[in-house]
Coordinates of C-alpha atoms and ligand atoms in Angstrom, one line a residue:
M268 CA 111.2 111.2 63.2
R269 CA 107.9 109.7 62.1
K270 CA 106.5 107.4 64.7
S271 CA 104.5 104.2 64.1
I272 CA 103.0 101.4 66.1
A273 CA 102.2 97.9 65.1
T274 CA 98.5 97.0 65.6
V275 CA 99.7 93.9 67.5
C276 CA 100.7 96.1 70.4
L277 CA 97.1 97.2 71.1
S278 CA 94.0 95.5 72.2
G279 CA 90.6 95.6 70.5
T280 CA 89.3 95.7 66.9
L281 CA 91.3 97.1 64.1
T282 CA 89.2 100.3 64.2
E283 CA 89.8 100.7 68.0
K284 CA 93.5 100.2 67.4
L285 CA 93.7 102.8 64.6
T286 CA 91.8 105.3 66.8
A287 CA 94.0 104.7 69.8
A288 CA 97.2 105.1 67.7
A289 CA 95.9 108.3 66.1
R290 CA 94.8 109.8 69.5
A291 CA 98.2 109.1 70.9
G292 CA 99.8 111.1 68.1
F293 CA 101.3 108.3 66.0
D294 CA 101.9 109.1 62.3
G295 CA 101.5 105.6 61.1
V296 CA 100.8 101.9 61.8
E297 CA 102.0 98.5 60.9
I298 CA 99.0 96.4 60.1
F299 CA 99.2 92.8 61.4
E300 CA 97.5 90.4 59.1
N301 CA 95.3 88.9 61.8
D302 CA 93.9 92.3 62.7
L303 CA 92.9 92.8 59.1
L304 CA 91.5 89.3 58.7
A305 CA 89.3 89.8 61.8
S306 CA 88.0 93.1 60.6
P307 CA 84.6 93.5 59.0
L308 CA 85.9 96.5 57.0
A309 CA 87.1 96.1 53.4
P310 CA 90.7 97.1 52.7
E311 CA 89.5 100.3 51.1
E312 CA 87.5 101.2 54.1
I313 CA 90.4 100.5 56.4
A314 CA 92.6 102.7 54.2
A315 CA 89.9 105.5 54.3
R316 CA 89.6 105.1 58.1
A317 CA 93.4 105.4 58.6
A318 CA 93.5 108.4 56.3
D319 CA 90.6 110.1 58.1
L320 CA 92.6 109.6 61.3
G321 CA 95.7 111.1 59.8
L322 CA 97.5 107.8 59.8
T323 CA 99.6 106.2 57.1
I324 CA 99.8 102.5 56.8
D325 CA 103.6 102.0 56.8
L326 CA 103.9 98.2 56.8
Y327 CA 101.9 95.1 56.2
Q328 CA 103.1 92.0 58.0
P329 CA 104.1 89.3 58.2
M330 CA 104.7 87.0 55.2
R331 CA 106.2 83.9 56.7
D332 CA 108.3 80.9 55.5
V333 CA 109.2 82.5 52.1
E334 CA 112.8 81.9 51.3
A335 CA 115.2 79.0 50.8
V336 CA 112.5 76.4 50.0
P337 CA 112.2 73.7 47.3
E338 CA 110.9 75.2 44.1
D339 CA 107.4 73.7 44.3
L340 CA 106.8 75.3 47.7
F341 CA 108.2 78.6 46.4
A342 CA 105.7 78.5 43.5
R343 CA 102.9 78.4 46.1
T344 CA 104.6 81.3 48.0
L345 CA 104.5 83.4 44.8
R346 CA 100.9 82.7 44.4
R347 CA 100.2 83.7 48.0
A348 CA 102.3 86.8 47.4
R349 CA 100.3 87.9 44.3
H350 CA 97.1 87.8 46.4
K351 CA 98.7 89.8 49.3
F352 CA 100.2 92.4 47.0
G353 CA 96.8 92.9 45.5
L354 CA 95.4 93.4 49.0
M355 CA 98.2 95.8 49.9
R356 CA 97.4 97.9 46.8
R357 CA 93.8 98.2 48.1
L358 CA 95.2 99.2 51.5
G359 CA 97.6 101.6 50.0
V360 CA 100.6 100.2 51.8
G361 CA 104.0 100.1 50.2
T362 CA 106.1 97.8 52.3
V363 CA 105.7 94.2 53.3
L364 CA 107.6 92.4 56.0
V365 CA 109.0 89.0 55.3
C366 CA 110.3 87.2 58.3
S367 CA 113.0 84.6 58.1
N368 CA 111.8 81.1 57.5
V369 CA 111.1 79.0 60.6
S370 CA 109.6 76.0 58.8
A371 CA 111.1 72.5 58.5
P372 CA 111.4 72.5 54.6
A373 CA 113.7 75.5 54.8
L374 CA 117.2 74.8 53.4
D375 CA 120.4 76.1 54.7
D376 CA 121.3 77.8 51.4
D377 CA 121.9 81.5 51.3
D378 CA 122.1 81.6 47.5
L379 CA 118.8 80.0 47.2
A380 CA 117.3 82.4 49.8
A381 CA 118.8 85.4 47.9
D382 CA 117.5 84.1 44.5
Q383 CA 113.9 83.5 45.9
L384 CA 113.8 86.8 47.7
F385 CA 115.0 88.5 44.4
R386 CA 112.1 86.9 42.6
L387 CA 109.6 87.9 45.3
A388 CA 111.0 91.5 45.0
E389 CA 110.5 91.4 41.2
L390 CA 106.9 90.5 41.7
A391 CA 106.5 93.1 44.5
E392 CA 108.0 95.8 42.3
E393 CA 105.3 95.3 39.7
S394 CA 102.9 96.5 42.4
G395 CA 105.1 99.3 43.6
I396 CA 105.8 97.3 46.8
R397 CA 109.0 96.9 48.7
V398 CA 110.0 93.8 50.6
A399 CA 111.7 94.2 54.0
Y400 CA 113.4 91.0 55.1
E401 CA 113.7 90.5 58.9
A402 CA 115.7 87.9 60.8
L403 CA 113.6 86.3 63.5
A404 CA 115.8 85.4 66.5
W405 CA 114.5 81.8 66.1
G406 CA 114.7 81.6 62.4
R407 CA 115.6 78.1 61.2
H408 CA 118.7 79.1 59.3
V409 CA 118.7 82.9 59.4
S410 CA 118.4 84.3 62.9
T411 CA 120.8 87.3 63.0
Y412 CA 120.4 90.7 61.4
D413 CA 123.8 90.6 59.7
H414 CA 123.0 87.2 58.1
A415 CA 119.7 88.6 56.8
W416 CA 121.6 91.6 55.4
R417 CA 124.1 89.4 53.6
I418 CA 121.3 87.7 51.8
V419 CA 119.6 91.0 50.9
R420 CA 123.0 92.3 49.6
T421 CA 123.6 89.1 47.6
A422 CA 120.1 89.4 46.1
G423 CA 120.8 92.9 45.0
H424 CA 117.3 94.0 44.1
P425 CA 116.2 97.6 44.6
A426 CA 112.8 96.5 46.0
L427 CA 114.4 94.3 48.6
G428 CA 115.8 95.6 51.8
T429 CA 116.0 94.6 55.4
C430 CA 113.9 95.2 58.5
L431 CA 115.7 95.6 61.8
D432 CA 113.9 94.7 65.0
S433 CA 115.7 95.6 68.2
F434 CA 114.2 92.6 70.0
H435 CA 115.7 90.0 67.6
I436 CA 119.0 91.8 67.6
L437 CA 119.4 92.4 71.3
S438 CA 117.8 89.2 72.6
R439 CA 120.5 87.1 70.9
G440 CA 123.2 89.3 72.2
S441 CA 124.3 90.4 68.7
D442 CA 126.6 93.4 68.5
P443 CA 124.5 96.2 67.0
K444 CA 127.6 98.1 65.9
G445 CA 127.6 96.1 62.7
I446 CA 124.3 97.8 61.7
E447 CA 126.5 100.7 60.6
E448 CA 127.7 98.6 57.7
I449 CA 124.2 98.5 56.1
P450 CA 123.5 101.5 53.8
G451 CA 120.6 103.4 55.4
E452 CA 118.5 103.2 52.2
K453 CA 118.6 99.4 52.5
I454 CA 117.1 99.5 55.9
F455 CA 113.5 99.6 54.8
F456 CA 112.0 99.5 58.3
L457 CA 113.0 99.7 62.0
Q458 CA 110.9 98.0 64.7
L459 CA 111.6 98.8 68.3
A460 CA 110.9 96.8 71.4
D461 CA 112.5 96.3 74.8
A462 CA 112.2 93.3 77.1
P463 CA 113.0 92.4 80.7
L464 CA 116.3 90.5 80.8
M465 CA 115.5 86.8 81.2
A466 CA 117.2 83.6 80.4
M467 CA 114.5 81.9 78.3
D468 CA 113.6 80.6 74.9
V469 CA 113.7 83.6 72.6
L470 CA 110.4 82.8 70.9
Q471 CA 108.5 82.7 74.2
W472 CA 110.3 85.8 75.4
S473 CA 109.4 87.7 72.2
R474 CA 105.8 86.6 72.0
H475 CA 104.9 87.3 75.7
Y476 CA 107.3 89.7 77.4
R477 CA 108.3 92.4 75.0
C478 CA 107.7 95.9 76.3
F479 CA 108.2 99.5 75.1
P480 CA 111.7 100.9 75.0
G481 CA 112.7 102.1 78.4
Q482 CA 110.6 99.5 80.3
G483 CA 112.9 96.6 80.0
G484 CA 116.7 95.9 80.2
F485 CA 117.9 96.3 76.6
D486 CA 120.0 99.3 75.4
V487 CA 117.5 100.3 72.7
T488 CA 119.0 103.8 72.6
G489 CA 122.5 102.4 71.8
L490 CA 120.9 100.4 68.9
L491 CA 119.1 103.4 67.6
H492 CA 122.4 105.4 67.5
H493 CA 123.8 102.7 65.1
V494 CA 120.7 102.8 63.0
L495 CA 120.8 106.6 62.7
A496 CA 124.5 106.5 61.8
T497 CA 123.5 104.7 58.6
G498 CA 121.3 107.6 57.5
Y499 CA 118.0 105.6 58.0
T500 CA 115.1 108.0 57.6
G501 CA 112.1 105.7 57.9
P502 CA 109.8 105.5 60.9
L503 CA 110.5 104.5 64.4
S504 CA 107.9 101.7 64.8
L505 CA 106.9 100.0 68.0
E506 CA 106.4 96.3 67.7
V507 CA 105.5 94.7 71.1
F508 CA 104.0 91.4 71.7
N509 CA 102.9 91.4 75.3
D510 CA 100.2 89.4 77.1
V511 CA 99.3 92.3 79.4
F512 CA 99.1 94.9 76.6
R513 CA 96.7 92.6 74.7
Q514 CA 94.2 93.0 77.6
A515 CA 94.8 96.6 78.6
D516 CA 93.0 99.6 77.3
A517 CA 94.3 100.4 73.8
G518 CA 94.2 104.2 74.2
R519 CA 96.3 104.0 77.3
T520 CA 98.8 101.6 75.9
A521 CA 99.2 103.8 72.8
L522 CA 100.0 106.8 75.0
D523 CA 102.4 104.7 77.0
G524 CA 104.1 103.7 73.7
M525 CA 104.2 107.3 72.5
R526 CA 105.8 108.4 75.8
S527 CA 108.4 105.7 75.3
L528 CA 109.3 106.9 71.8
L529 CA 109.5 110.5 72.9
A530 CA 111.9 109.6 75.7
L531 CA 113.8 107.4 73.3
E532 CA 114.3 110.2 70.8
E533 CA 115.5 112.4 73.6
S534 CA 118.0 109.8 74.8
A535 CA 119.2 109.3 71.3
G536 CA 119.8 113.0 70.9
I537 CA 117.4 113.5 68.0
S538 CA 114.8 115.7 69.7
A539 CA 114.7 117.9 72.7
L540 CA 112.2 117.9 75.5
P541 CA 112.1 120.2 78.5
A542 CA 115.0 118.9 80.5
P543 CA 114.3 116.6 83.4
V544 CA 114.0 118.3 86.8
V545 CA 114.9 115.5 89.2
P546 CA 113.1 115.9 92.5
T547 CA 115.4 116.2 95.5
G548 CA 113.2 114.8 98.2
V549 CA 109.7 114.1 99.3
A550 CA 108.0 117.2 100.7
F551 CA 105.0 115.3 102.0
A552 CA 102.8 112.3 101.6
E553 CA 99.1 113.0 101.6
L554 CA 96.5 110.7 103.0
A555 CA 92.8 111.3 102.2
T556 CA 90.0 109.8 104.2
S557 CA 86.4 110.6 105.1
D558 CA 87.1 109.5 108.7
P559 CA 90.4 110.8 109.9
E560 CA 90.2 109.3 113.4
P561 CA 91.9 105.9 112.8
A562 CA 94.7 107.6 110.8
E563 CA 95.1 110.2 113.6
A564 CA 95.3 107.5 116.2
L565 CA 97.9 105.6 114.2
L566 CA 100.0 108.8 113.5
T567 CA 100.0 109.7 117.1
A568 CA 100.9 106.2 118.3
V569 CA 103.9 106.1 115.9
G570 CA 105.3 109.4 117.0
F571 CA 103.9 111.9 114.6
T572 CA 102.7 115.3 116.0
R573 CA 100.0 117.4 114.5
T574 CA 101.9 120.6 113.8
A575 CA 99.7 122.6 111.5
R576 CA 96.2 123.1 110.2
H577 CA 95.2 124.3 106.8
R578 CA 93.8 127.8 106.9
T579 CA 90.5 127.0 105.2
K580 CA 90.1 123.3 104.8
P581 CA 89.9 120.1 107.0
V582 CA 93.5 119.3 106.3
D583 CA 96.2 118.8 108.9
L584 CA 99.9 118.5 108.7
W585 CA 101.5 115.8 110.9
E586 CA 105.3 115.6 111.3
R587 CA 107.8 113.2 112.7
G588 CA 111.2 115.0 112.4
E589 CA 111.4 115.8 108.6
A590 CA 108.8 113.2 107.6
R591 CA 105.6 115.0 106.8
V592 CA 102.1 113.6 106.3
V593 CA 99.2 115.7 105.2
L594 CA 95.9 114.3 106.4
T595 CA 92.9 115.5 104.3
T596 CA 89.4 114.8 105.4
A597 CA 87.5 114.1 102.2
T598 CA 83.8 115.0 101.8
R599 CA 82.9 111.9 99.9
R600 CA 83.1 108.5 101.7
T601 CA 86.4 107.0 101.2
S602 CA 88.7 104.8 103.4
T603 CA 92.2 106.1 104.2
A604 CA 94.3 106.1 101.1
L605 CA 97.6 107.6 100.0
A606 CA 96.3 110.0 97.5
A607 CA 99.1 112.4 96.7
L608 CA 102.9 112.9 96.9
G609 CA 104.5 116.3 97.2
L610 CA 107.9 116.0 95.6
E611 CA 110.5 118.6 96.4
S612 CA 111.4 120.1 93.1
P613 CA 114.3 122.4 92.2
A614 CA 112.0 124.0 89.5
P615 CA 108.4 123.0 89.9
A616 CA 107.1 124.8 86.7
A617 CA 109.8 123.3 84.5
A618 CA 109.1 119.9 86.0
A619 CA 105.4 120.3 85.0
R620 CA 106.4 121.3 81.5
R621 CA 108.4 118.2 81.0
A622 CA 105.6 116.0 82.4
E623 CA 103.2 117.6 80.0
A624 CA 105.6 117.1 77.0
L625 CA 105.7 113.5 78.0
L626 CA 101.9 113.2 78.0
A627 CA 101.3 113.1 81.7
P628 CA 97.8 114.3 82.6
T629 CA 98.1 117.6 84.3
L630 CA 95.8 118.5 87.1
P631 CA 94.5 122.0 88.1
K632 CA 97.1 124.1 89.9
H633 CA 94.6 125.3 92.4
R634 CA 92.8 122.7 94.4
T635 CA 90.6 125.5 95.8
A636 CA 90.7 129.1 94.9
D637 CA 92.8 130.5 97.7
D638 CA 95.3 127.7 98.0
V639 CA 98.9 128.2 97.0
P640 CA 99.1 127.1 93.4
L641 CA 101.0 123.9 92.9
D642 CA 102.0 122.2 89.6
S643 CA 100.6 118.7 89.7
I644 CA 100.2 115.7 87.5
A645 CA 98.5 112.3 87.8
A646 CA 100.7 109.2 87.9
P647 CA 99.4 106.1 86.1
D648 CA 98.0 104.6 89.3
G649 CA 96.0 107.8 89.9
T650 CA 98.3 109.2 92.6
E651 CA 98.5 112.9 92.4
V652 CA 102.2 114.1 92.1
L653 CA 102.7 117.7 93.2
F654 CA 105.9 119.6 92.4
C655 CA 106.7 121.6 95.5
A656 CA 109.2 124.1 96.8
T657 CA 109.2 124.0 100.6
R658 CA 110.1 127.3 102.3
R659 CA 112.4 128.5 99.6
A660 CA 113.0 132.2 99.1
G661 CA 111.1 133.7 96.2
T662 CA 108.8 130.7 95.6
A663 CA 105.4 130.1 97.1
S664 CA 105.6 127.2 99.6
W665 CA 102.8 124.7 100.1
T666 CA 103.3 125.3 103.8
D667 CA 101.9 128.8 103.4
D668 CA 98.4 127.3 103.3
F669 CA 98.9 126.1 106.9
T670 CA 98.9 127.7 110.3
F671 CA 101.5 126.1 112.5
T672 CA 100.5 125.2 116.0
G673 CA 103.1 122.8 117.2
E674 CA 106.5 121.1 116.6
S675 CA 107.7 117.6 116.3
H676 CA 110.5 116.5 118.7
A677 CA 111.0 113.0 117.3
D678 CA 113.4 112.1 114.6
G679 CA 112.5 110.8 111.1
R680 CA 112.7 111.3 107.4
L681 CA 110.6 109.8 104.6
D682 CA 112.8 106.9 103.4
H683 CA 110.6 105.6 100.6
L684 CA 107.0 105.4 99.5
A685 CA 105.8 102.0 98.4
L686 CA 103.0 102.2 95.9
T687 CA 101.1 99.0 94.9
Q688 CA 100.3 99.1 91.2
P689 CA 97.5 97.6 89.3
W690 CA 99.1 94.6 87.5
H691 CA 98.4 95.9 84.0
H692 CA 100.0 99.3 84.6
F693 CA 103.3 98.2 86.2
D694 CA 105.6 98.8 83.2
E695 CA 103.8 102.0 82.3
A696 CA 104.4 103.3 85.8
V697 CA 108.1 102.4 85.7
L698 CA 108.5 104.3 82.4
F699 CA 106.4 107.2 83.7
H700 CA 108.6 107.8 86.8
R701 CA 111.8 107.2 84.9
A702 CA 111.1 109.5 81.9
I703 CA 109.1 112.2 83.6
L704 CA 110.8 112.5 87.0
G705 CA 114.2 111.3 85.9
L706 CA 114.3 108.5 88.5
R707 CA 116.5 105.5 87.8
P708 CA 114.8 102.1 88.0
H709 CA 116.6 99.4 89.9
D710 CA 116.4 95.7 89.2
T711 CA 113.1 94.0 89.5
V712 CA 112.8 91.7 92.5
E713 CA 110.4 88.8 92.3
L714 CA 109.5 86.6 95.3
A715 CA 107.1 83.9 96.0
D716 CA 104.4 85.1 98.3
P717 CA 101.9 82.8 100.0
Y718 CA 99.2 83.9 97.6
G719 CA 101.1 84.5 94.4
L720 CA 104.1 86.2 92.9
F721 CA 105.3 89.4 94.5
R722 CA 107.1 91.7 92.1
S723 CA 108.8 94.9 93.1
R724 CA 110.9 97.6 91.4
A725 CA 112.4 100.6 93.2
L726 CA 113.3 103.9 91.5
S727 CA 115.6 106.5 92.8
A728 CA 117.9 109.3 91.6
S729 CA 120.2 110.1 94.4
P730 CA 120.7 108.8 98.0
S731 CA 119.0 111.8 99.4
G732 CA 116.3 112.1 96.7
P733 CA 112.9 110.4 96.7
R734 CA 112.7 106.7 96.5
L735 CA 109.6 105.0 95.2
V736 CA 109.0 101.3 95.3
L737 CA 106.5 100.0 92.9
N738 CA 104.9 96.8 94.0
L739 CA 102.8 94.4 92.0
A740 CA 100.0 92.9 94.1
P741 CA 99.9 89.1 93.8
T742 CA 96.2 88.8 94.1
P743 CA 93.8 91.3 92.4
G744 CA 91.2 92.9 94.6
A745 CA 91.8 93.2 98.3
D746 CA 95.3 94.7 98.5
D747 CA 95.9 96.1 95.1
R748 CA 95.7 99.6 96.4
A749 CA 97.8 99.1 99.5
R750 CA 100.5 101.6 100.0
H751 CA 102.9 102.4 102.7
I752 CA 105.0 105.2 104.0
A753 CA 108.5 104.2 105.2
V754 CA 110.1 106.5 107.7
A755 CA 113.8 106.3 108.4
V756 CA 114.8 106.7 112.0
D757 CA 118.2 106.8 113.8
D758 CA 117.4 104.0 116.2
L759 CA 114.8 101.5 115.2
V760 CA 114.7 99.6 118.5
T761 CA 114.0 102.7 120.5
T762 CA 111.3 103.8 118.0
A763 CA 109.7 100.3 118.0
R764 CA 109.7 100.3 121.8
A765 CA 108.1 103.7 121.9
C766 CA 105.4 102.6 119.4
H767 CA 104.6 99.5 121.4
A768 CA 104.4 101.7 124.6
A769 CA 102.0 104.1 122.8
G770 CA 99.8 101.2 121.8
A771 CA 100.6 101.3 118.1
P772 CA 99.5 98.1 116.4
L773 CA 102.7 96.7 115.1
L774 CA 102.7 93.7 112.7
P775 CA 103.4 90.4 114.5
V776 CA 106.2 88.4 113.0
P777 CA 106.3 84.5 113.5
G778 CA 108.8 82.9 115.7
N779 CA 110.0 80.7 112.8
Y780 CA 111.3 83.8 111.1
Y781 CA 113.6 84.5 114.1
D782 CA 114.8 80.9 114.2
D783 CA 115.8 81.3 110.6
L784 CA 117.5 84.7 111.2
A785 CA 119.6 83.0 113.9
A786 CA 120.6 80.3 111.4
R787 CA 121.5 82.9 108.6
F788 CA 123.2 85.6 110.5
D789 CA 125.6 85.8 113.5
L790 CA 123.3 88.1 115.5
T791 CA 123.8 88.1 119.3
E792 CA 121.2 86.4 121.5
G793 CA 120.3 89.9 122.8
E794 CA 119.7 91.3 119.3
L795 CA 117.6 88.4 118.3
A796 CA 115.6 88.5 121.5
T797 CA 114.9 92.2 121.0
Y798 CA 113.9 91.8 117.4
R799 CA 111.7 88.9 118.3
E800 CA 110.0 90.9 121.1
L801 CA 109.4 94.0 118.9
G802 CA 108.6 92.3 115.6
I803 CA 111.7 93.8 113.9
L804 CA 112.7 92.3 110.5
Y805 CA 116.4 92.2 109.5
D806 CA 118.4 92.1 106.3
R807 CA 122.1 92.4 105.5
D808 CA 123.7 93.1 102.1
E809 CA 126.9 91.6 100.6
Q810 CA 129.0 94.5 101.8
G811 CA 127.7 94.0 105.4
G812 CA 125.2 96.9 105.3
E813 CA 122.3 96.2 107.6
F814 CA 118.6 97.0 107.4
L815 CA 116.2 96.9 110.4
H816 CA 112.5 97.4 109.7
C817 CA 109.1 96.9 111.2
Y818 CA 105.5 97.6 110.1
T819 CA 102.4 99.0 111.6
G820 CA 98.9 97.6 111.1
T821 CA 96.9 99.0 108.2
V822 CA 94.4 101.9 108.3
G823 CA 92.2 101.8 105.3
Q824 CA 94.7 101.1 102.5
V825 CA 97.8 102.5 104.2
F826 CA 100.3 101.4 106.7
F827 CA 103.7 102.7 108.0
E828 CA 107.1 101.1 108.0
F829 CA 110.0 102.2 110.1
V830 CA 113.5 101.6 108.9
Q831 CA 117.0 102.0 110.0
R832 CA 119.8 101.7 107.5
K833 CA 123.3 100.9 108.6
G834 CA 126.6 100.7 106.7
G835 CA 125.3 101.9 103.3
Y836 CA 122.5 99.4 102.9
S837 CA 120.5 100.6 99.9
G838 CA 117.8 98.0 99.4
Y839 CA 114.3 97.6 100.9
G840 CA 114.5 94.3 102.7
A841 CA 112.7 92.6 99.8
A842 CA 113.6 89.1 101.2
N843 CA 111.3 89.9 104.1
A844 CA 108.3 90.9 101.9
P845 CA 106.6 87.5 101.9
I846 CA 106.8 87.4 105.8
R847 CA 105.2 90.8 105.9
L848 CA 102.5 90.0 103.3
A849 CA 101.6 86.7 105.1
A850 CA 101.4 88.6 108.5
Q851 CA 99.2 91.2 106.9
R852 CA 96.8 88.6 105.5
R853 CA 96.4 87.1 109.0
Ligands
DHB1005 O1 106.7 86.4 66.5 C1 106.6 86.6 65.3 O2 106.2 85.6 64.5 C2 107.0 87.8 64.6 C3 106.3 88.3 63.5 C4 106.7 89.5 62.9 C5 107.7 90.2 63.5 O3 108.1 91.4 63.0 C6 108.3 89.8 64.6 O4 109.3 90.5 65.1 C7 108.0 88.6 65.2
MG1006 MG1 109.6 92.4 64.2

């Protein structure tokens, strides 16, 4: 279907917004009045700019506080409308959005609302303009889509229809099934937005927290099904008010929005993309550094063995059981960073095709000429994601680039990778991993950290598949690139003891934490003493599943976590994150 985006979703000047929308592949835009008012371009110039960029202007918005008012006020509204319809002709836009009245003089009188909207539509029709009436979730008397539709039906004017907005419908908990009772040709416009589920005032929620479909908690796909069942053929238009998007790079936000619509169309069954190829595990995590010594010392102390060397480059493979870390010595100066993830993919080339269809930046297959070619893409935080087949018959394996010299005798598996995200790319990253890799996002966890708010969202597909934890750094700067590699072991106490014995710097945990553990859980004196001695953190879920974990010190921007899961515990010990963050800051 045609895809549009409201200029309010994007940062910058109107020209920048139009350019970003066009570059991302949108067919049209909704122009927000304020963007036009602030633009030095005349309406004709804006129309020409849009046309040059291959964009149609699908909607002009909003007209506010129109209907169900005393007649003297309505006379002023008609005067305002005459001006705006003249402007719309100059812009070449055929539909105006009228949102339900929020003002004090509005009367609770549907017949009056219908009559005045009819008269507005009469005037609009003279200019070849259609009026799309939208219920704002906080409208004074009209706040639901079915109420707005009843008024439109009563008015019965061909130039008057309704505009549906998924935010207003889903935020109020309205049943979207009733949309199917509206004839498709009377739905003049469809605006799409998602939002995180929050118990808050709908106006604040709408104006600050909307996000693109697939990034929040609403069933936007379900709503779209009902709209499509009416025969609606207009555009799918993103309308997101979001404080972060307002500050972010417009080009990037527009691409994020387009990715969201492509994924939405797929989930609604109206377009096909290359099918998702869900990764089945993590082949390796790659650290890059110009000085490998500190990372080598840490890897050794926490039980990794150097098992292989790259045939031609300063790249080593370190293993602890099935947990693999590739350590690359970079030529340019850089502190140790988690630079890449190798994901075990059932079909690497197909995975890359899907990523490309969903607008992921693809990276060269050959890092250097004689390497095994690997399909790879860049995640929103810059991490390289490689689609790998590890030692599978008939497929080149990344391990073919290495000469094996040793073997690991310790146990271990990569449990999860925690990737701190820049604050303005957090929602984009969730959608990216969800849509492109087919991972399922879990609930967002928010915790007070000594220096701010810690926000975290895990994504996974299956218990044995990769688990990514996206963290939002509370303070910009120092730790906003910190990442960690979590290794699952069979016996954390034994592992922690071995790490201590080998001189690994393990994160110290305050005694107060263990006093609190003793109060919260019925741990034995012996368990508590051991955890206290070794700096092991503890968590338990409602089903009695247990989680033991400990952290190493940081090398560059990277540290390790060791975890032991018992009894089906599937979380990440989020309650302990503030303790960990405070200890790291010390
Ligand atoms: O927040 C608002 O005022 C507003 C304006 C226009 C819309 O289409 C909308 O959904 C909200
Ligand atoms: Mg809207």
